[in-house]
Amino acid sequence: MAQDNVIECKNVRFTYPGQETAALCGVTFSVARGEFLSVIGHNGSGKSTLARLLNGLLEADEGKISVFGMDVSEGKNAQEIRKRVGIVFQNPDNQAVASIVEDDVAFGPENIGIEREEIGKRIEWALAAVGMEKFRRATPSRLSGGQKQRIAVAGVLAVKPEVLILDESTAMLDPKGRREVIDVVRRLNREEGMTIVLITHFMEEALLADRTIVLNRGEIVLSGTPEEIFENGDALETFNLCLPEISGIAARLREGGLAVEGSLDPAKLAEQIYAEFSRKGIKSARLDLTPPPKAEAAREWDVDIRDLTYTYSVKSPFAAQALKGVDLHIGEGEFFGIIGHTGSGKSTLIQHLNALIKLPQAEKKYRKKKVKKGVPPPVMPSIRVGRFDLTDKKTDFSALRASVGMVFQYPEYQLFAETVAKDVAFGLKNFSRGLSEEETKAAVKRSLGMVGLDYDEVAEKSPFDLSGGQKRRVAIAGVIVTKPEILVLDEPAAGLDPKGKKEIMELLHKLHREWCKTVVIVSHDMDEVAENCTRAAVLSDGKIYACDAPARLFGKGEELLSLGLDVPITLKIASRLGELGISLTGCCTSRAFSDGILALYRGEEDA
Amino acid sequence: MLNDVAFGQFYPVGSFAHSLDPRTKLLALTAFIVLLFVADNFLSLAACALVLIAAIIASKAPFGRLIRALKGILFLLAFTAVLNIFLHGGEVLLFSWKFIRIYREGLVFTGYLILRLFFLVTASTLLTLTTSPQDLTAGLESLLKPLTYIKFPVHALALIMSIALRFIPTLIDETNRIIAAQKARGADFESGNLFKRIKAMIPILIPLLVSAFRRAEELGDAMDARCYTGSGKRTRYKKLVLGWRDIIAALLFAALIAGVVLLNIYCFSIVPAAAAWIKPV
């Protein structure tokens, strides 16, 4: 029924001024009242453009968009449309206008001329809808990413829209924040009957919707229920999307002879596996693949941190202890993971590795305090990284920084030079003065090649003209150009689409093999850590909660959840299977997990 | 983490002065500054000092913070004092050596000037210690409202101030991140001559600028999407309400104004002996 469609797009085309390729080329779709629609697509597929077109922030070149029967292209409708279609954007930091939560939430209602008392009621309602009523007088800059984003949702809700568009609103959040926002959105859809358009590149989120559309290079290439979409694995690959890990597991099980239908819900997949087992008469089984603990004492530690404590803004009312006694050992040649949610102290920890934060003893003004009788001397932190002793004032900190490469979160935001070549050469010139032009050029060329970029193509371009993924590669090239022994990366895959993520992880493995001996990644994507790391440490509330090989670390599934962290998908399946009587422990990569299941399945067969 | 410290002077405790309406405080400060310069004898100045002391007590302001603010103008005070003592003319010569002449009037005038500046800075510091930047903005907006009749964009100005305040901590965080990232790439901001240090700032400033523009663009979209049109036709949720405290403060200031005026007129009939020494030019 046409009246029931709140949004209708017919053959919409849009090209950004000054660009040759169209961002959207002929998009036709509609959204029904009360529907939960998810839109997925690779970076640059036109998803965000679509969101901005729907409430008139951009104007289509061709085609017709009507929202509640109003033509978006007519200026007089703009205000009415924006009242009824709200958008929450990607960056939680760039949406608030006021320094106090309630003032910010009031902004929308003020704009449409709501009376003061009614605004008060709306603030109360909107904050309750996102579960933030306790934060009415709080300052957004002190909240977590998930909380800030929920405030942004409340700010949009306060206008009382009928359609809520989320434009990658979860892309910059950690798993906890993501869950918080998604829960709010689902509740709004179910309980308030709000129409939702969820633009995302997290497949797990997309499949919560009633219907999914897939965008590829500005065109809608697939449309249907999430189940239908994700059955189409090969097609998704060609659209630069990746199947969720769970689909891969189901496919591998099918290859091995288990007739599972496959599901995106781990519990459902577990039940399907169990059904197959019981069809063969297997009611219970047990397999423990946990690798034996390695003798750690025998290893040569590349990074050795002991008793590390750190407090921000000492002696001020805002003092906050970020690290509360961290002991961490990372061996040479490891691909090490550091897991922790926002605010767990992981950024503070890694900034110690190359003395961006110096130990107190290494500060010039440091003097040893006289030890009073009867009072035990304070425990001083110590850090050794390779051949560098970070407690020593005389350490060559410049050489240390050259050999410990540090790639921060969203490294593309530090690019500054006129050309890519100059930007990549920046670190090299700082660390090894007196290099000839040829030597510099050769090094830049090598590191650009290492990150998969063609020197001749990009070297003379401005870094700001590159695509998001390319920028990130250039930024990484600018760090590895000094050929560091240890490469530390904070959330290297943050904000990328699934394919981009996969490519970055492949790049890191390549760097690990050919370029830097040790790689340390900070991540809150558990699947990423489970699939890639040799060992990982969980940082929680300024302390190392656990440190082990992923297979054993993730054995503590429940405990991780209680720390606000996620667990790998394999564990979620295994946990439901365990309840049913099939116990499989000690494997967390999807390959090891499906092999384990198949072994169990066949093992019984053999016997 | 720097953002915790840098956020203005506001000292967040609850006190009588904190819970006053920002408009009351702004008007009181203005009145106080005018009175400081109207007061032309030591008794009226003492009345001002009394009110100031009462305000300090009512604000629970930490003494150290007030002293720190005064330290900032120490140089200015010393400079004015020296200039005035030596250059002020007068009738009663107290000291004379070569070309230097110090008159009694000069000393008295300088004394008054220093006290006035001293009181002025303390009173302004008291305002910023007890009023959050958001409240100050709201107060200013409300007081400037009459200017809308001459088409002055008071509301836009207030919104700009509010957004600027909101983004200060965000941009400070961002700056710290960029500094750390460039330091990790071997950038050196601490050594070299002035020119070198300015040049070393480029790798910080450019990314910061690029990011500020990106944020501004996204914020603009977010504001548009929340129905902001830029026209003045909007309601305001935040309403400043005058309370009993404001009445007390207003009465106190009315008393001060009356006191200063009366003392200005009758000072020398109260303390006739002081007239010769104290009345400044």
Short mmCIF file of N, CA, C and O in Angstrom, two decimals, chain A residues 126-204:
data_model
loop_
_atom_site.label_atom_id
_atom_site.label_comp_id
_atom_site.label_asym_id
_atom_site.label_seq_id
_atom_site.Cartn_x
_atom_site.Cartn_y
_atom_site.Cartn_z
N ALA A 126 12.84 11.63 26.40
CA ALA A 126 13.89 11.20 25.47
C ALA A 126 15.05 10.57 26.23
O ALA A 126 15.60 9.55 25.81
N LEU A 127 15.42 11.17 27.37
CA LEU A 127 16.53 10.60 28.13
C LEU A 127 16.14 9.24 28.70
O LEU A 127 16.96 8.33 28.76
N ALA A 128 14.88 9.11 29.11
CA ALA A 128 14.43 7.81 29.62
C ALA A 128 14.45 6.78 28.50
O ALA A 128 14.82 5.63 28.70
N ALA A 129 14.09 7.20 27.29
CA ALA A 129 14.03 6.26 26.16
C ALA A 129 15.41 5.70 25.84
O ALA A 129 15.53 4.60 25.32
N VAL A 130 16.47 6.47 26.11
CA VAL A 130 17.82 5.97 25.83
C VAL A 130 18.52 5.52 27.11
O VAL A 130 19.71 5.21 27.09
N GLY A 131 17.79 5.51 28.21
CA GLY A 131 18.36 5.04 29.47
C GLY A 131 19.43 5.95 30.04
O GLY A 131 20.39 5.49 30.65
N MET A 132 19.29 7.26 29.84
CA MET A 132 20.31 8.18 30.35
C MET A 132 19.70 9.21 31.29
O MET A 132 20.22 10.30 31.45
N GLU A 133 18.56 8.87 31.95
CA GLU A 133 17.90 9.90 32.75
C GLU A 133 18.76 10.40 33.90
O GLU A 133 18.63 11.53 34.33
N LYS A 134 19.71 9.57 34.33
CA LYS A 134 20.55 10.01 35.45
C LYS A 134 21.59 11.05 35.03
O LYS A 134 22.26 11.64 35.85
N PHE A 135 21.75 11.23 33.74
CA PHE A 135 22.83 12.09 33.26
C PHE A 135 22.34 13.46 32.79
O PHE A 135 23.01 14.13 32.04
N ARG A 136 21.14 13.82 33.21
CA ARG A 136 20.54 15.06 32.73
C ARG A 136 21.43 16.28 32.91
O ARG A 136 21.48 17.15 32.06
N ARG A 137 22.13 16.36 34.03
CA ARG A 137 22.96 17.54 34.29
C ARG A 137 24.44 17.27 33.98
O ARG A 137 25.31 18.06 34.38
N ALA A 138 24.74 16.15 33.32
CA ALA A 138 26.14 15.79 33.09
C ALA A 138 26.74 16.57 31.92
O ALA A 138 26.03 17.22 31.17
N THR A 139 28.06 16.49 31.82
CA THR A 139 28.77 17.12 30.72
C THR A 139 29.13 16.05 29.70
O THR A 139 29.81 15.09 30.06
N PRO A 140 28.68 16.18 28.45
CA PRO A 140 28.92 15.11 27.47
C PRO A 140 30.40 14.73 27.34
O PRO A 140 30.72 13.56 27.18
N SER A 141 31.31 15.72 27.43
CA SER A 141 32.72 15.36 27.17
C SER A 141 33.27 14.40 28.21
O SER A 141 34.33 13.84 28.02
N ARG A 142 32.56 14.23 29.32
CA ARG A 142 33.07 13.27 30.30
C ARG A 142 32.39 11.91 30.19
O ARG A 142 32.62 11.03 31.00
N LEU A 143 31.51 11.73 29.21
CA LEU A 143 30.81 10.45 29.07
C LEU A 143 31.55 9.54 28.11
O LEU A 143 32.40 9.98 27.35
N SER A 144 31.19 8.24 28.12
CA SER A 144 31.79 7.31 27.18
C SER A 144 31.17 7.50 25.80
O SER A 144 30.14 8.15 25.66
N GLY A 145 31.81 6.91 24.79
CA GLY A 145 31.31 7.05 23.43
C GLY A 145 29.87 6.58 23.29
O GLY A 145 29.04 7.24 22.67
N GLY A 146 29.56 5.44 23.90
CA GLY A 146 28.21 4.89 23.80
C GLY A 146 27.20 5.82 24.46
O GLY A 146 26.10 6.03 23.96
N GLN A 147 27.60 6.39 25.61
CA GLN A 147 26.70 7.31 26.31
C GLN A 147 26.48 8.58 25.50
O GLN A 147 25.36 9.06 25.36
N LYS A 148 27.58 9.11 24.93
CA LYS A 148 27.45 10.32 24.11
C LYS A 148 26.50 10.06 22.95
O LYS A 148 25.66 10.89 22.61
N GLN A 149 26.65 8.88 22.33
CA GLN A 149 25.83 8.60 21.18
C GLN A 149 24.36 8.43 21.60
O GLN A 149 23.45 8.80 20.86
N ARG A 150 24.13 7.90 22.79
CA ARG A 150 22.75 7.77 23.24
C ARG A 150 22.15 9.16 23.51
O ARG A 150 20.96 9.38 23.30
N ILE A 151 23.00 10.09 23.97
CA ILE A 151 22.54 11.47 24.15
C ILE A 151 22.16 12.05 22.79
O ILE A 151 21.15 12.74 22.63
N ALA A 152 22.99 11.74 21.77
CA ALA A 152 22.68 12.23 20.42
C ALA A 152 21.34 11.67 19.95
O ALA A 152 20.53 12.39 19.35
N VAL A 153 21.09 10.39 20.25
CA VAL A 153 19.80 9.79 19.89
C VAL A 153 18.68 10.53 20.62
O VAL A 153 17.66 10.90 20.03
N ALA A 154 18.89 10.79 21.91
CA ALA A 154 17.87 11.50 22.69
C ALA A 154 17.60 12.88 22.09
O ALA A 154 16.45 13.32 22.01
N GLY A 155 18.68 13.55 21.66
CA GLY A 155 18.53 14.88 21.08
C GLY A 155 17.65 14.85 19.84
O GLY A 155 16.91 15.79 19.56
N VAL A 156 17.75 13.75 19.08
CA VAL A 156 16.92 13.62 17.88
C VAL A 156 15.49 13.22 18.28
O VAL A 156 14.51 13.74 17.76
N LEU A 157 15.40 12.32 19.25
CA LEU A 157 14.07 11.85 19.69
C LEU A 157 13.22 12.99 20.24
O LEU A 157 11.99 12.99 20.09
N ALA A 158 13.87 13.96 20.87
CA ALA A 158 13.14 15.05 21.52
C ALA A 158 12.31 15.85 20.52
O ALA A 158 11.38 16.54 20.89
N VAL A 159 12.66 15.76 19.24
CA VAL A 159 11.87 16.44 18.21
C VAL A 159 10.63 15.59 17.87
O VAL A 159 9.74 16.04 17.18
N LYS A 160 10.60 14.38 18.41
CA LYS A 160 9.52 13.42 18.16
C LYS A 160 9.37 13.06 16.69
O LYS A 160 8.32 13.28 16.08
N PRO A 161 10.43 12.52 16.10
CA PRO A 161 10.35 12.11 14.70
C PRO A 161 9.60 10.79 14.59
O PRO A 161 9.44 10.08 15.58
N GLU A 162 9.13 10.50 13.39
CA GLU A 162 8.47 9.21 13.19
C GLU A 162 9.43 8.21 12.57
O GLU A 162 9.23 7.01 12.63
N VAL A 163 10.47 8.74 11.91
CA VAL A 163 11.49 7.89 11.31
C VAL A 163 12.83 8.27 11.92
O VAL A 163 13.14 9.45 12.07
N LEU A 164 13.60 7.25 12.29
CA LEU A 164 14.92 7.51 12.83
C LEU A 164 15.96 6.87 11.91
O LEU A 164 15.92 5.67 11.67
N ILE A 165 16.86 7.70 11.38
CA ILE A 165 17.93 7.18 10.53
C ILE A 165 19.21 7.18 11.34
O ILE A 165 19.54 8.18 11.97
N LEU A 166 19.93 6.06 11.34
CA LEU A 166 21.22 6.01 12.02
C LEU A 166 22.29 5.84 10.97
O LEU A 166 22.36 4.79 10.32
N ASP A 167 23.09 6.89 10.78
CA ASP A 167 24.10 6.85 9.73
C ASP A 167 25.42 6.38 10.32
O ASP A 167 26.21 7.17 10.81
N GLU A 168 25.64 5.08 10.30
CA GLU A 168 26.83 4.45 10.88
C GLU A 168 27.07 4.94 12.30
O GLU A 168 28.21 5.20 12.70
N SER A 169 26.01 5.06 13.04
CA SER A 169 26.11 5.65 14.38
C SER A 169 26.87 4.78 15.36
O SER A 169 27.18 5.21 16.45
N THR A 170 27.14 3.54 14.99
CA THR A 170 27.86 2.68 15.93
C THR A 170 29.30 2.45 15.51
O THR A 170 30.05 1.79 16.22
N ALA A 171 29.70 3.03 14.37
CA ALA A 171 31.02 2.70 13.80
C ALA A 171 32.17 3.08 14.72
O ALA A 171 33.20 2.43 14.73
N MET A 172 32.01 4.15 15.51
CA MET A 172 33.14 4.60 16.31
C MET A 172 33.04 4.14 17.77
O MET A 172 33.78 4.64 18.62
N LEU A 173 32.14 3.23 18.05
CA LEU A 173 31.94 2.84 19.45
C LEU A 173 32.59 1.49 19.75
O LEU A 173 32.83 0.70 18.85
N ASP A 174 32.84 1.25 21.03
CA ASP A 174 33.34 -0.07 21.40
C ASP A 174 32.14 -1.02 21.56
O ASP A 174 30.99 -0.58 21.52
N PRO A 175 32.40 -2.34 21.69
CA PRO A 175 31.27 -3.29 21.64
C PRO A 175 30.18 -2.97 22.65
O PRO A 175 29.00 -3.10 22.36
N LYS A 176 30.58 -2.50 23.82
CA LYS A 176 29.60 -2.19 24.85
C LYS A 176 28.73 -1.03 24.39
O LYS A 176 27.50 -1.10 24.44
N GLY A 177 29.38 0.03 23.90
CA GLY A 177 28.64 1.19 23.42
C GLY A 177 27.72 0.83 22.28
O GLY A 177 26.60 1.32 22.17
N ARG A 178 28.20 -0.08 21.43
CA ARG A 178 27.42 -0.49 20.27
C ARG A 178 26.16 -1.21 20.72
O ARG A 178 25.07 -0.96 20.23
N ARG A 179 26.35 -2.12 21.68
CA ARG A 179 25.19 -2.85 22.20
C ARG A 179 24.18 -1.89 22.79
O ARG A 179 22.98 -2.00 22.57
N GLU A 180 24.68 -0.89 23.55
CA GLU A 180 23.78 0.07 24.20
C GLU A 180 22.92 0.79 23.16
O GLU A 180 21.70 0.88 23.30
N VAL A 181 23.58 1.28 22.11
CA VAL A 181 22.84 2.05 21.11
C VAL A 181 21.85 1.16 20.36
O VAL A 181 20.69 1.52 20.15
N ILE A 182 22.32 -0.03 19.98
CA ILE A 182 21.45 -0.93 19.21
C ILE A 182 20.24 -1.36 20.03
O ILE A 182 19.12 -1.44 19.53
N ASP A 183 20.46 -1.61 21.33
CA ASP A 183 19.33 -1.98 22.19
C ASP A 183 18.28 -0.88 22.21
O ASP A 183 17.08 -1.15 22.13
N VAL A 184 18.74 0.35 22.30
CA VAL A 184 17.82 1.49 22.30
C VAL A 184 17.01 1.52 21.01
O VAL A 184 15.78 1.66 21.01
N VAL A 185 17.70 1.34 19.89
CA VAL A 185 17.04 1.41 18.60
C VAL A 185 16.01 0.31 18.45
O VAL A 185 14.88 0.53 18.00
N ARG A 186 16.36 -0.90 18.88
CA ARG A 186 15.42 -2.01 18.76
C ARG A 186 14.18 -1.78 19.61
O ARG A 186 13.06 -2.07 19.21
N ARG A 187 14.41 -1.23 20.81
CA ARG A 187 13.27 -1.00 21.69
C ARG A 187 12.34 0.06 21.10
O ARG A 187 11.12 -0.07 21.15
N LEU A 188 12.95 1.11 20.53
CA LEU A 188 12.13 2.16 19.91
C LEU A 188 11.28 1.58 18.81
O LEU A 188 10.12 1.95 18.63
N ASN A 189 11.88 0.68 18.05
CA ASN A 189 11.15 0.08 16.94
C ASN A 189 10.01 -0.80 17.44
O ASN A 189 8.88 -0.71 16.98
N ARG A 190 10.31 -1.62 18.43
CA ARG A 190 9.30 -2.57 18.91
C ARG A 190 8.23 -1.88 19.74
O ARG A 190 7.05 -2.12 19.56
N GLU A 191 8.67 -1.01 20.68
CA GLU A 191 7.70 -0.49 21.65
C GLU A 191 7.04 0.80 21.21
O GLU A 191 5.88 1.04 21.52
N GLU A 192 7.77 1.64 20.50
CA GLU A 192 7.18 2.91 20.10
C GLU A 192 6.73 2.87 18.65
O GLU A 192 6.21 3.85 18.13
N GLY A 193 7.00 1.74 17.98
CA GLY A 193 6.60 1.61 16.59
C GLY A 193 7.33 2.56 15.66
O GLY A 193 6.83 2.91 14.58
N MET A 194 8.51 2.98 16.06
CA MET A 194 9.23 3.93 15.24
C MET A 194 9.86 3.25 14.03
O MET A 194 10.35 2.12 14.12
N THR A 195 9.79 3.91 12.89
CA THR A 195 10.42 3.39 11.69
C THR A 195 11.93 3.64 11.78
O THR A 195 12.35 4.73 12.11
N ILE A 196 12.72 2.61 11.52
CA ILE A 196 14.17 2.72 11.68
C ILE A 196 14.88 2.44 10.36
O ILE A 196 14.55 1.47 9.68
N VAL A 197 15.80 3.31 9.99
CA VAL A 197 16.70 3.01 8.88
C VAL A 197 18.10 2.96 9.47
O VAL A 197 18.63 3.99 9.89
N LEU A 198 18.67 1.77 9.56
CA LEU A 198 19.96 1.59 10.21
C LEU A 198 21.04 1.38 9.15
O LEU A 198 21.08 0.34 8.50
N ILE A 199 21.88 2.38 8.99
CA ILE A 199 22.98 2.26 8.04
C ILE A 199 24.18 1.79 8.83
O ILE A 199 24.54 2.39 9.84
N THR A 200 24.80 0.71 8.40
CA THR A 200 25.87 0.14 9.22
C THR A 200 26.80 -0.68 8.34
O THR A 200 26.47 -1.02 7.22
N HIS A 201 28.01 -0.94 8.85
CA HIS A 201 28.74 -2.01 8.19
C HIS A 201 29.07 -3.14 9.15
O HIS A 201 29.96 -3.92 8.90
N PHE A 202 28.35 -3.20 10.23
CA PHE A 202 28.45 -4.38 11.06
C PHE A 202 27.32 -5.33 10.67
O PHE A 202 26.15 -5.03 10.87
N MET A 203 27.71 -6.48 10.12
CA MET A 203 26.70 -7.41 9.62
C MET A 203 25.79 -7.90 10.75
O MET A 203 24.61 -8.11 10.54
N GLU A 204 26.38 -8.04 11.96
CA GLU A 204 25.56 -8.54 13.08
C GLU A 204 24.41 -7.58 13.36
O GLU A 204 23.35 -7.98 13.82
#
